[in-house]
Short mmCIF file of C-alpha atoms in Angstrom, two decimals:
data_model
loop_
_atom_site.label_atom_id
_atom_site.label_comp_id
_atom_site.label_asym_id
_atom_site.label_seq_id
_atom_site.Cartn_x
_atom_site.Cartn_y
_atom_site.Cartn_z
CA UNK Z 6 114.06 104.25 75.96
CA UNK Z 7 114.76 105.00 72.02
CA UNK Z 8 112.22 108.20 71.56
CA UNK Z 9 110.34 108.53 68.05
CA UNK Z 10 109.23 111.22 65.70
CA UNK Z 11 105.56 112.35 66.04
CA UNK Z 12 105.25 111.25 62.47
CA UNK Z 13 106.62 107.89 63.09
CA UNK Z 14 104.99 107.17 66.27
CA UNK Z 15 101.19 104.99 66.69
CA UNK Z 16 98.23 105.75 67.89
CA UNK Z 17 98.41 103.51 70.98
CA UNK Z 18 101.46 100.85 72.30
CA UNK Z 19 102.17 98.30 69.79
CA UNK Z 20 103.48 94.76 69.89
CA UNK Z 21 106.79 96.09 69.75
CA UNK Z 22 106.82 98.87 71.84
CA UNK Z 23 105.33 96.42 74.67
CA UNK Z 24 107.97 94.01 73.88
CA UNK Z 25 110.20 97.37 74.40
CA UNK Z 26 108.51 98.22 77.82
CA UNK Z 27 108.62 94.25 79.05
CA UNK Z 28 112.60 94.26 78.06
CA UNK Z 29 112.96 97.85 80.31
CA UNK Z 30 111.18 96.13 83.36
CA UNK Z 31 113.68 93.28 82.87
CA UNK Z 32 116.65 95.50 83.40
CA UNK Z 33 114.71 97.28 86.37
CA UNK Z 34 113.65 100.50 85.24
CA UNK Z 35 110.29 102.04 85.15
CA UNK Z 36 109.80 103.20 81.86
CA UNK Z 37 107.57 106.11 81.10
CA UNK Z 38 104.02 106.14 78.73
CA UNK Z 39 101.56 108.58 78.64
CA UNK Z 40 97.57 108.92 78.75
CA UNK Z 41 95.43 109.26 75.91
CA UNK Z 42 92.13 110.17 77.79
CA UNK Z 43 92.88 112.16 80.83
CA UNK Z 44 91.24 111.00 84.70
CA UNK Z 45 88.36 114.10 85.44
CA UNK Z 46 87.68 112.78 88.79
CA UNK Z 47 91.45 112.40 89.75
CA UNK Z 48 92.31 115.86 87.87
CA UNK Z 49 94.42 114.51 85.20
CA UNK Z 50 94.86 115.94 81.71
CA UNK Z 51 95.39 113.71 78.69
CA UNK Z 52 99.02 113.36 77.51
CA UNK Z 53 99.81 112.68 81.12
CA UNK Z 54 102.90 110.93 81.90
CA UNK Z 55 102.86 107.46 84.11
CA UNK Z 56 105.63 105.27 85.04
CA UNK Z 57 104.82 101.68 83.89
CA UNK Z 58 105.14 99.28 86.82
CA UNK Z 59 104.26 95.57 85.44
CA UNK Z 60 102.50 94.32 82.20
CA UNK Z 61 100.09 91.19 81.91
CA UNK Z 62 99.40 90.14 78.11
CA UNK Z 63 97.84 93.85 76.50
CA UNK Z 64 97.44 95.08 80.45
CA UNK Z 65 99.67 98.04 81.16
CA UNK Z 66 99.70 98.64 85.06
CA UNK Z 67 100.70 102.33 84.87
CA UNK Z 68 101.48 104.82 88.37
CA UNK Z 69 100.48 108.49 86.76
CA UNK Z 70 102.36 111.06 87.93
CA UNK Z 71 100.91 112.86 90.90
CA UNK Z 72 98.88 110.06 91.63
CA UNK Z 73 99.64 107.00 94.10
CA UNK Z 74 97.60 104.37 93.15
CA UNK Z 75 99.02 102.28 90.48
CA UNK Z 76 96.22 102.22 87.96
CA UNK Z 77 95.76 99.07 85.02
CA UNK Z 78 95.42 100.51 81.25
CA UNK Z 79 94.79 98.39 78.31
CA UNK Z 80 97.26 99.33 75.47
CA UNK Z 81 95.12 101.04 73.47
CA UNK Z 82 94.60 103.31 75.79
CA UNK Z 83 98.37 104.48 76.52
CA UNK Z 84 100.81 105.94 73.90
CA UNK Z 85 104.74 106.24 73.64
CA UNK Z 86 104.24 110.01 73.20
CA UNK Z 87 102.82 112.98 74.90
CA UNK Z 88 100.86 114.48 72.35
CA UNK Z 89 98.97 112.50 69.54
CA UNK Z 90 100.93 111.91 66.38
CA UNK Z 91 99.77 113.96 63.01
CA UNK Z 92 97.45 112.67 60.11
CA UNK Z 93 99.06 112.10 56.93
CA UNK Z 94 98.51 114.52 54.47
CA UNK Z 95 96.45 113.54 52.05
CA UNK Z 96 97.80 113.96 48.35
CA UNK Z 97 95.28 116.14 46.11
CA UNK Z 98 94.47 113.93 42.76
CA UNK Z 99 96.18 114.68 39.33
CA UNK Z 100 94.40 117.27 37.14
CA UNK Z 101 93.10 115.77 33.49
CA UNK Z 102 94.37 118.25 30.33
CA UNK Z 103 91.17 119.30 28.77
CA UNK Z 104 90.94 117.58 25.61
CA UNK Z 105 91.86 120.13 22.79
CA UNK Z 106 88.52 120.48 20.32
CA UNK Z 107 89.06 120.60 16.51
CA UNK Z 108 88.72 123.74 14.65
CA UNK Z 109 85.83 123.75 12.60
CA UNK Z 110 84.45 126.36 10.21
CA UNK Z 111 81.95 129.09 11.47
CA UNK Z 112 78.67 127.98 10.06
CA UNK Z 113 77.32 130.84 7.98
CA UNK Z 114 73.91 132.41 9.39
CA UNK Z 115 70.71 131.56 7.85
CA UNK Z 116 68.97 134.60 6.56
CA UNK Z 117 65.74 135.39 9.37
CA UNK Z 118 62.48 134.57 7.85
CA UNK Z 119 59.78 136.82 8.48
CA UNK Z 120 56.80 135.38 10.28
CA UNK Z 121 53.24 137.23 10.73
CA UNK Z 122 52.40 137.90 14.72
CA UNK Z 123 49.81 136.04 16.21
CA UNK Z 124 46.53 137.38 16.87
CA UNK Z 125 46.14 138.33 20.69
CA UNK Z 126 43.73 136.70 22.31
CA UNK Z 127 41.30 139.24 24.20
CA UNK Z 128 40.91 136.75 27.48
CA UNK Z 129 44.19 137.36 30.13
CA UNK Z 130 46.07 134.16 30.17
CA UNK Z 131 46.02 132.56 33.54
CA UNK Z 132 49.09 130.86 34.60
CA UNK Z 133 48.58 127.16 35.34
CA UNK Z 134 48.62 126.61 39.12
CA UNK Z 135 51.43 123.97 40.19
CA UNK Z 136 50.00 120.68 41.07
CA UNK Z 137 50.43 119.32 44.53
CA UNK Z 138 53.70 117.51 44.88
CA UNK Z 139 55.34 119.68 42.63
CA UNK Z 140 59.58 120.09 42.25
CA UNK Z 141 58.62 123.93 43.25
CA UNK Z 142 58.37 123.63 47.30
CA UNK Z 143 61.96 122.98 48.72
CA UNK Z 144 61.84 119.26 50.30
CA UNK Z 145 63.50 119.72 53.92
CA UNK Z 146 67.27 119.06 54.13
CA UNK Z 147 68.13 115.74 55.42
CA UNK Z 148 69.10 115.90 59.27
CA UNK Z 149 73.28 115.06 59.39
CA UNK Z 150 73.51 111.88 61.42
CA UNK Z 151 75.18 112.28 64.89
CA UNK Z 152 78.15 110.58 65.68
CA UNK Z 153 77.46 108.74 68.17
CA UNK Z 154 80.76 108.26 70.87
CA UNK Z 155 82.12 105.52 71.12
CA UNK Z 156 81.20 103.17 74.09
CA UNK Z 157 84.12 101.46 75.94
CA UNK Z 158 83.66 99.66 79.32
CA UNK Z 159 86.22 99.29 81.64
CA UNK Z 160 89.06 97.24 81.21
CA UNK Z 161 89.35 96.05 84.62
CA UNK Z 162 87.93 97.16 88.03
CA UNK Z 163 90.00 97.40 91.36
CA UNK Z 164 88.00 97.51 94.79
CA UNK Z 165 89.70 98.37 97.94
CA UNK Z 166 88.39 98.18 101.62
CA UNK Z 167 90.78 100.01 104.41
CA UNK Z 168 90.38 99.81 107.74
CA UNK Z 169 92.49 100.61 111.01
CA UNK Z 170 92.27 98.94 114.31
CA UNK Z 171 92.35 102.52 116.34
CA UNK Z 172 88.80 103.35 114.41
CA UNK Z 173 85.56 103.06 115.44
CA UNK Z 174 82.91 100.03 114.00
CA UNK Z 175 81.75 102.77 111.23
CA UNK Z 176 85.50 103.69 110.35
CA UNK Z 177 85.96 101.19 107.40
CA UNK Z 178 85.93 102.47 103.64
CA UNK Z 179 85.29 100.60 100.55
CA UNK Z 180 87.11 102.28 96.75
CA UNK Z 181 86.09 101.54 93.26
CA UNK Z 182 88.63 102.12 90.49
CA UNK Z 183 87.34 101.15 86.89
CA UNK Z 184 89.63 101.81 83.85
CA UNK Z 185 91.93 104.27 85.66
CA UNK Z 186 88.97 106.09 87.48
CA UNK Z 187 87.84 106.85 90.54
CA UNK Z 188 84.09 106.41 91.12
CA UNK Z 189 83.62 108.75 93.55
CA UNK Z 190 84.91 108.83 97.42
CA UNK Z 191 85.35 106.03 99.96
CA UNK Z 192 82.15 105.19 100.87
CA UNK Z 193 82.10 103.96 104.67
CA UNK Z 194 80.45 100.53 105.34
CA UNK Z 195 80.04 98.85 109.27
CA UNK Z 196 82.66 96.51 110.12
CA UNK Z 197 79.92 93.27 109.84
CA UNK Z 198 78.97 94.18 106.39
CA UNK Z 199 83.42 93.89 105.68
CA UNK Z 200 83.67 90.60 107.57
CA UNK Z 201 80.31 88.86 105.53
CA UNK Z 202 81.93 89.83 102.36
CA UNK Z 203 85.29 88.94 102.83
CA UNK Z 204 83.91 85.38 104.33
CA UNK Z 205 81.94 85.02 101.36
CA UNK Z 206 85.25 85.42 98.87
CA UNK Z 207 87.16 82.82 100.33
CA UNK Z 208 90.43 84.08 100.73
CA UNK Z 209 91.89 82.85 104.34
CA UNK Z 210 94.51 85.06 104.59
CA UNK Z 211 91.96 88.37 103.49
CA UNK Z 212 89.81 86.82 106.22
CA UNK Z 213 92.95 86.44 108.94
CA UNK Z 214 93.81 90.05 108.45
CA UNK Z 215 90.46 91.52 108.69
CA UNK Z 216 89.72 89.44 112.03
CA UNK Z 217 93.58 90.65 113.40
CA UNK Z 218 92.25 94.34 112.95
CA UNK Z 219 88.80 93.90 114.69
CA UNK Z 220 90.36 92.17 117.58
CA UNK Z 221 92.93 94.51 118.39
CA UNK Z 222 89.94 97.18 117.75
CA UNK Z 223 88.06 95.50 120.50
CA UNK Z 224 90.88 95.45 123.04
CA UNK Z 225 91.18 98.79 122.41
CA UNK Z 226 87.52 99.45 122.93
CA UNK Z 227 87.50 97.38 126.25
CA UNK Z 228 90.54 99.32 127.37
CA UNK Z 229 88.60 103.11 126.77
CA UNK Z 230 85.69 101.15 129.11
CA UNK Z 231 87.69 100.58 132.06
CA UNK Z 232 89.09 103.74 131.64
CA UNK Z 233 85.60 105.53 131.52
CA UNK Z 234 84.20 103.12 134.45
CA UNK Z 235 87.27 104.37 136.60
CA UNK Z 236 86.77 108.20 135.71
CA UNK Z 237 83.30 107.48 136.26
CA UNK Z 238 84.03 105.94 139.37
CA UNK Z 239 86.25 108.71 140.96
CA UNK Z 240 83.71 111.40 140.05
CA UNK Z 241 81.31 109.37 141.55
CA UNK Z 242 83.17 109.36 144.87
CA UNK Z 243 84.26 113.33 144.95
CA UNK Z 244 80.38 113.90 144.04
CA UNK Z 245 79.62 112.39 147.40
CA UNK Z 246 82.40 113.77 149.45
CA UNK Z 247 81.08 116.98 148.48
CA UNK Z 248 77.36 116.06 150.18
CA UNK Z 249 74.46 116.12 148.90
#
């Protein structure tokens, strides 16, 4: 994959770098992008590097390093380099000449004029009082709007139910990934509430496994029984042999 100059390089993937990523798949390599917002809950820093594993219109499905679940990005979110490229530099404006002022003759002073002095009056002069309203109070400065962040759902959501056959009823686990995070653990859910909502999607072969998994979990179960009925059985019989 050609690399590019921070100064060169966007924001986010463009049309042509996914047409560069879709043309890498083609030939069977996983080529690499990297995060712009890092993952908190799954201890991932921005700039993080993920191998690109399919793409679906502006949907990047991404596998961050570290990480084994392969997470979808939209491609504003991901970025051809590790670290964000640099702002242009802004050019400073032109400075004006000062326009040159034509010499003109010093005026010649006027001669002073002698004036008599008032008479002073014999009552103090009282300043006038400012009137209410007045320029002379200092008006509050104007509270700086806050920038408010900008709000951006997830792009897509991924749920995940696991189950084994070995576990118990209370042993299946439902996951939640929205926009490339985690919400929180596996919460566990009873193995009726999996079977109603699987039922309700649909899906036969969703509905196939999930039944293949219970039954063998039952014949399991029924197998511990006998087991506990026969060790129940022989301590049953050495109980009596030992009287009462």
């Amino acid at each position: 994959m050609a690399t590019r100059s921070a100064a060169t390089a966007a924001a986010s993937l463009t049309d042509g770098d996914l047409d560069a990523l879709r043309a890498a798949l083609a030939d069977g390599k996983r080529p690499t992008v990297y995060l712009r917002d890092p993952i908190p809950s799954l201890d991932v820093p921005a700039g993080a590097s993920a191998k690109v594993q399919s793409i679906d219109g502006k949907t990047v499905t991404v596998k961050p390093r570290r990480i084994d679940d392969e997470l979808p990005y939209e491609a504003d979110e991901l970025r051809m380099t590790r670290t964000a490229p640099a702002a242009p530099a802004k050019k400073a404006p032109a400075k004006r000449a000062p326009a040159k002022k034509a010499a003109t003759a010093p005026a010649t002073p006027a001669a002073p004029v002698k004036t008599a002095a008032p008479a002073k009056s014999s009552a103090p002069e009282r300043e006038p009082s400012a009137p209410a309203g007045s320029g002379r109070a200092k008006a509050p400065a104007a509270a700086e709007p806050r920038r408010r962040p900008r709000g951006r759902g997830p792009a897509s959501v991924t749920v995940t139910i696991e189950g084994a056959a070995s576990g118990a009823p209370h042993e299946w686990a439902v996951t939640v990934v929205g926009g490339g995070a985690r919400s929180g653990k596996p919460v566990p859910v009873r193995a009726e509430s999996v079977v109603q909502a699987v039922d309700a999607l649909g899906v036969s072969a969703a509905s196939k496994a999930v039944d293949a998994v219970l039954v063998s979990a039952r014949a399991q179960a029924e197998r511990r029984v006998e087991e506990l009925a026969r060790e129940l059985a022989e301590a049953k019989k050495t109980l009596r042999s030992l009287g009462s």
